[in-house]
Amino acid sequence: MELNDLYRDVILDHNRRPRNFGLLTPADASVEGFNPLCGDRLTVRLKMAGDEIADIRFEGQGCAISTASASLMTEAVKGKTRAHALALFERVHRLLTDDTAPGDELGKLAALSGVREFPARVKCASLCWHTLASALRSPDPQHLPAVSTE
């Protein structure tokens, strides 16, 4: 199986059966994200245990890439510290926007590297990541404005 086929299979699997999809209550942070170009809408909710993401869920509607990216993201950051999740955001952002080769440290997230071949879809894949970063960087994550990719 070629690497591109493997990446496509990961994206399709996470779109068909998204992980960590659904409501999380109570949540320490709740942030909405919107991609006006594609119509993707999602809400990311976090439950923190000190500086660690104890639980994370998302809900909403979006294209296959948006849903798969959110699913992959939640798996990757659950149980990680705020700093680790923000560093992962930066790494994934570079993966989506630069000609950076995916490294082994990204695991399944490397599947997102194929998205950069379709520039209009980069915002679909990055919406959930920008939404998460907004929540993690905010001193008051209960009262955050919606995140937009525009």
PDB file of C-alpha atoms in Angstrom:
ATOM      1  CA  MET A   1       0.000   0.000   0.000  1.00  0.00           C
ATOM      2  CA  GLU A   2       1.343   3.412  -0.916  1.00  0.00           C
ATOM      3  CA  LEU A   3       1.760   6.092   1.727  1.00  0.00           C
ATOM      4  CA  ASN A   4      -0.851   8.345   0.078  1.00  0.00           C
ATOM      5  CA  ASP A   5      -3.358   5.484   0.163  1.00  0.00           C
ATOM      6  CA  LEU A   6      -2.642   4.924   3.845  1.00  0.00           C
ATOM      7  CA  TYR A   7      -3.109   8.628   4.595  1.00  0.00           C
ATOM      8  CA  ARG A   8      -6.379   8.684   2.650  1.00  0.00           C
ATOM      9  CA  ASP A   9      -7.607   5.634   4.585  1.00  0.00           C
ATOM     10  CA  VAL A  10      -6.845   7.354   7.914  1.00  0.00           C
ATOM     11  CA  ILE A  11      -8.777  10.470   6.841  1.00  0.00           C
ATOM     12  CA  LEU A  12     -11.748   8.402   5.633  1.00  0.00           C
ATOM     13  CA  ASP A  13     -11.812   6.312   8.819  1.00  0.00           C
ATOM     14  CA  HIS A  14     -11.774   9.364  11.099  1.00  0.00           C
ATOM     15  CA  ASN A  15     -14.488  11.019   9.025  1.00  0.00           C
ATOM     16  CA  ARG A  16     -16.765   7.965   9.096  1.00  0.00           C
ATOM     17  CA  ARG A  17     -16.143   7.202  12.778  1.00  0.00           C
ATOM     18  CA  PRO A  18     -14.908  10.371  14.460  1.00  0.00           C
ATOM     19  CA  ARG A  19     -13.297   9.869  17.844  1.00  0.00           C
ATOM     20  CA  ASN A  20     -14.272  12.076  20.788  1.00  0.00           C
ATOM     21  CA  PHE A  21     -17.348  13.404  18.984  1.00  0.00           C
ATOM     22  CA  GLY A  22     -20.139  14.644  21.212  1.00  0.00           C
ATOM     23  CA  LEU A  23     -20.999  16.889  24.113  1.00  0.00           C
ATOM     24  CA  LEU A  24     -18.671  17.297  27.089  1.00  0.00           C
ATOM     25  CA  THR A  25     -20.273  18.652  30.246  1.00  0.00           C
ATOM     26  CA  PRO A  26     -19.133  20.233  32.355  1.00  0.00           C
ATOM     27  CA  ALA A  27     -16.356  21.777  30.310  1.00  0.00           C
ATOM     28  CA  ASP A  28     -13.665  24.191  31.432  1.00  0.00           C
ATOM     29  CA  ALA A  29     -13.470  25.709  27.948  1.00  0.00           C
ATOM     30  CA  SER A  30     -15.884  25.827  25.056  1.00  0.00           C
ATOM     31  CA  VAL A  31     -14.954  27.493  21.766  1.00  0.00           C
ATOM     32  CA  GLU A  32     -16.795  27.650  18.476  1.00  0.00           C
ATOM     33  CA  GLY A  33     -15.021  27.598  15.135  1.00  0.00           C
ATOM     34  CA  PHE A  34     -16.306  28.486  11.693  1.00  0.00           C
ATOM     35  CA  ASN A  35     -14.900  28.185   8.188  1.00  0.00           C
ATOM     36  CA  PRO A  36     -17.048  30.427   5.960  1.00  0.00           C
ATOM     37  CA  LEU A  37     -15.366  29.157   2.786  1.00  0.00           C
ATOM     38  CA  CYS A  38     -16.500  25.552   3.272  1.00  0.00           C
ATOM     39  CA  GLY A  39     -19.263  25.971   5.847  1.00  0.00           C
ATOM     40  CA  ASP A  40     -17.503  23.881   8.509  1.00  0.00           C
ATOM     41  CA  ARG A  41     -18.766  24.620  12.028  1.00  0.00           C
ATOM     42  CA  LEU A  42     -17.563  22.992  15.199  1.00  0.00           C
ATOM     43  CA  THR A  43     -17.386  23.455  18.925  1.00  0.00           C
ATOM     44  CA  VAL A  44     -14.368  22.222  20.869  1.00  0.00           C
ATOM     45  CA  ARG A  45     -14.822  21.589  24.589  1.00  0.00           C
ATOM     46  CA  LEU A  46     -12.039  20.869  27.066  1.00  0.00           C
ATOM     47  CA  LYS A  47     -11.878  19.504  30.583  1.00  0.00           C
ATOM     48  CA  MET A  48      -8.591  20.421  32.218  1.00  0.00           C
ATOM     49  CA  ALA A  49      -6.816  18.773  35.166  1.00  0.00           C
ATOM     50  CA  GLY A  50      -4.325  21.419  36.151  1.00  0.00           C
ATOM     51  CA  ASP A  51      -2.229  21.980  33.028  1.00  0.00           C
ATOM     52  CA  GLU A  52      -3.287  18.720  31.364  1.00  0.00           C
ATOM     53  CA  ILE A  53      -6.123  18.163  28.888  1.00  0.00           C
ATOM     54  CA  ALA A  54      -8.070  15.529  30.803  1.00  0.00           C
ATOM     55  CA  ASP A  55     -10.802  15.269  28.180  1.00  0.00           C
ATOM     56  CA  ILE A  56     -11.665  16.884  24.880  1.00  0.00           C
ATOM     57  CA  ARG A  57     -14.676  16.564  22.627  1.00  0.00           C
ATOM     58  CA  PHE A  58     -15.950  18.234  19.509  1.00  0.00           C
ATOM     59  CA  GLU A  59     -19.287  18.491  17.808  1.00  0.00           C
ATOM     60  CA  GLY A  60     -20.566  20.166  14.712  1.00  0.00           C
ATOM     61  CA  GLN A  61     -20.805  19.652  11.006  1.00  0.00           C
ATOM     62  CA  GLY A  62     -18.097  19.853   8.422  1.00  0.00           C
ATOM     63  CA  CYS A  63     -16.505  18.324   5.395  1.00  0.00           C
ATOM     64  CA  ALA A  64     -14.596  15.039   5.617  1.00  0.00           C
ATOM     65  CA  ILE A  65     -11.244  16.775   6.112  1.00  0.00           C
ATOM     66  CA  SER A  66     -12.556  19.029   8.873  1.00  0.00           C
ATOM     67  CA  THR A  67     -14.171  16.156  10.764  1.00  0.00           C
ATOM     68  CA  ALA A  68     -11.164  13.866  10.351  1.00  0.00           C
ATOM     69  CA  SER A  69      -8.751  16.573  11.478  1.00  0.00           C
ATOM     70  CA  ALA A  70     -10.804  17.283  14.614  1.00  0.00           C
ATOM     71  CA  SER A  71     -10.979  13.584  15.401  1.00  0.00           C
ATOM     72  CA  LEU A  72      -7.237  13.129  14.930  1.00  0.00           C
ATOM     73  CA  MET A  73      -6.549  16.254  16.966  1.00  0.00           C
ATOM     74  CA  THR A  74      -8.611  15.116  19.955  1.00  0.00           C
ATOM     75  CA  GLU A  75      -6.811  11.772  20.015  1.00  0.00           C
ATOM     76  CA  ALA A  76      -3.424  13.471  19.811  1.00  0.00           C
ATOM     77  CA  VAL A  77      -3.911  16.020  22.602  1.00  0.00           C
ATOM     78  CA  LYS A  78      -5.990  14.135  25.168  1.00  0.00           C
ATOM     79  CA  GLY A  79      -3.843  13.605  28.245  1.00  0.00           C
ATOM     80  CA  LYS A  80      -1.196  16.064  27.057  1.00  0.00           C
ATOM     81  CA  THR A  81      -0.139  19.316  28.677  1.00  0.00           C
ATOM     82  CA  ARG A  82      -1.172  22.721  27.385  1.00  0.00           C
ATOM     83  CA  ALA A  83       2.402  23.362  26.198  1.00  0.00           C
ATOM     84  CA  HIS A  84       2.605  20.040  24.361  1.00  0.00           C
ATOM     85  CA  ALA A  85      -0.756  20.635  22.638  1.00  0.00           C
ATOM     86  CA  LEU A  86       0.299  24.141  21.543  1.00  0.00           C
ATOM     87  CA  ALA A  87       3.616  22.802  20.221  1.00  0.00           C
ATOM     88  CA  LEU A  88       1.672  20.162  18.300  1.00  0.00           C
ATOM     89  CA  PHE A  89      -0.578  22.903  16.891  1.00  0.00           C
ATOM     90  CA  GLU A  90       2.525  24.697  15.573  1.00  0.00           C
ATOM     91  CA  ARG A  91       3.907  21.473  14.084  1.00  0.00           C
ATOM     92  CA  VAL A  92       0.624  20.596  12.348  1.00  0.00           C
ATOM     93  CA  HIS A  93       0.260  24.172  11.084  1.00  0.00           C
ATOM     94  CA  ARG A  94       3.712  23.923   9.474  1.00  0.00           C
ATOM     95  CA  LEU A  95       2.781  20.523   8.047  1.00  0.00           C
ATOM     96  CA  LEU A  96      -0.325  22.013   6.414  1.00  0.00           C
ATOM     97  CA  THR A  97       1.274  25.189   5.092  1.00  0.00           C
ATOM     98  CA  ASP A  98       4.945  24.396   4.365  1.00  0.00           C
ATOM     99  CA  ASP A  99       6.706  21.685   2.423  1.00  0.00           C
ATOM    100  CA  THR A 100       7.635  20.116   5.728  1.00  0.00           C
ATOM    101  CA  ALA A 101       7.876  16.356   5.587  1.00  0.00           C
ATOM    102  CA  PRO A 102       5.784  14.622   8.212  1.00  0.00           C
ATOM    103  CA  GLY A 103       7.975  13.166  10.910  1.00  0.00           C
ATOM    104  CA  ASP A 104       7.452   9.933  12.790  1.00  0.00           C
ATOM    105  CA  GLU A 105       6.590  11.943  15.911  1.00  0.00           C
ATOM    106  CA  LEU A 106       3.282  12.973  14.327  1.00  0.00           C
ATOM    107  CA  GLY A 107       1.931   9.446  14.032  1.00  0.00           C
ATOM    108  CA  LYS A 108      -1.530   9.448  12.435  1.00  0.00           C
ATOM    109  CA  LEU A 109      -1.466  13.246  12.176  1.00  0.00           C
ATOM    110  CA  ALA A 110       0.919  12.791   9.250  1.00  0.00           C
ATOM    111  CA  ALA A 111      -2.188  11.872   7.237  1.00  0.00           C
ATOM    112  CA  LEU A 112      -2.993  15.592   7.141  1.00  0.00           C
ATOM    113  CA  SER A 113       0.100  16.301   5.039  1.00  0.00           C
ATOM    114  CA  GLY A 114      -1.781  15.483   1.836  1.00  0.00           C
ATOM    115  CA  VAL A 115      -4.179  18.366   2.457  1.00  0.00           C
ATOM    116  CA  ARG A 116      -1.577  20.966   1.495  1.00  0.00           C
ATOM    117  CA  GLU A 117      -1.883  19.765  -2.107  1.00  0.00           C
ATOM    118  CA  PHE A 118      -5.355  21.324  -2.037  1.00  0.00           C
ATOM    119  CA  PRO A 119      -4.844  24.893  -0.735  1.00  0.00           C
ATOM    120  CA  ALA A 120      -8.576  25.565  -0.389  1.00  0.00           C
ATOM    121  CA  ARG A 121      -8.803  22.632   2.063  1.00  0.00           C
ATOM    122  CA  VAL A 122      -6.019  23.757   4.412  1.00  0.00           C
ATOM    123  CA  LYS A 123      -8.520  25.897   6.324  1.00  0.00           C
ATOM    124  CA  CYS A 124     -10.779  22.863   6.686  1.00  0.00           C
ATOM    125  CA  ALA A 125      -7.977  20.868   8.313  1.00  0.00           C
ATOM    126  CA  SER A 126      -6.694  23.731  10.480  1.00  0.00           C
ATOM    127  CA  LEU A 127     -10.024  25.035  11.845  1.00  0.00           C
ATOM    128  CA  CYS A 128     -10.136  22.690  14.833  1.00  0.00           C
ATOM    129  CA  TRP A 129      -6.476  23.369  15.623  1.00  0.00           C
ATOM    130  CA  HIS A 130      -6.954  27.148  15.659  1.00  0.00           C
ATOM    131  CA  THR A 131     -10.035  26.678  17.825  1.00  0.00           C
ATOM    132  CA  LEU A 132      -8.104  24.528  20.302  1.00  0.00           C
ATOM    133  CA  ALA A 133      -5.199  27.000  20.386  1.00  0.00           C
ATOM    134  CA  SER A 134      -7.623  29.829  21.153  1.00  0.00           C
ATOM    135  CA  ALA A 135      -8.958  27.933  24.164  1.00  0.00           C
ATOM    136  CA  LEU A 136      -5.510  26.964  25.433  1.00  0.00           C
ATOM    137  CA  ARG A 137      -4.059  30.475  25.103  1.00  0.00           C
ATOM    138  CA  SER A 138      -6.957  32.299  26.738  1.00  0.00           C
ATOM    139  CA  PRO A 139      -6.875  33.406  30.362  1.00  0.00           C
ATOM    140  CA  ASP A 140     -10.702  33.152  30.366  1.00  0.00           C
ATOM    141  CA  PRO A 141     -11.649  30.155  28.193  1.00  0.00           C
ATOM    142  CA  GLN A 142     -15.318  30.311  29.226  1.00  0.00           C
ATOM    143  CA  HIS A 143     -15.917  33.568  27.362  1.00  0.00           C
ATOM    144  CA  LEU A 144     -14.163  33.314  24.042  1.00  0.00           C
ATOM    145  CA  PRO A 145     -15.247  34.736  20.713  1.00  0.00           C
ATOM    146  CA  ALA A 146     -15.783  32.302  17.870  1.00  0.00           C
ATOM    147  CA  VAL A 147     -12.744  31.425  15.799  1.00  0.00           C
ATOM    148  CA  SER A 148     -12.938  31.963  12.041  1.00  0.00           C
ATOM    149  CA  THR A 149     -10.532  30.852   9.351  1.00  0.00           C
ATOM    150  CA  GLU A 150     -11.050  34.155   7.531  1.00  0.00           C
TER     151      GLU A 150
END
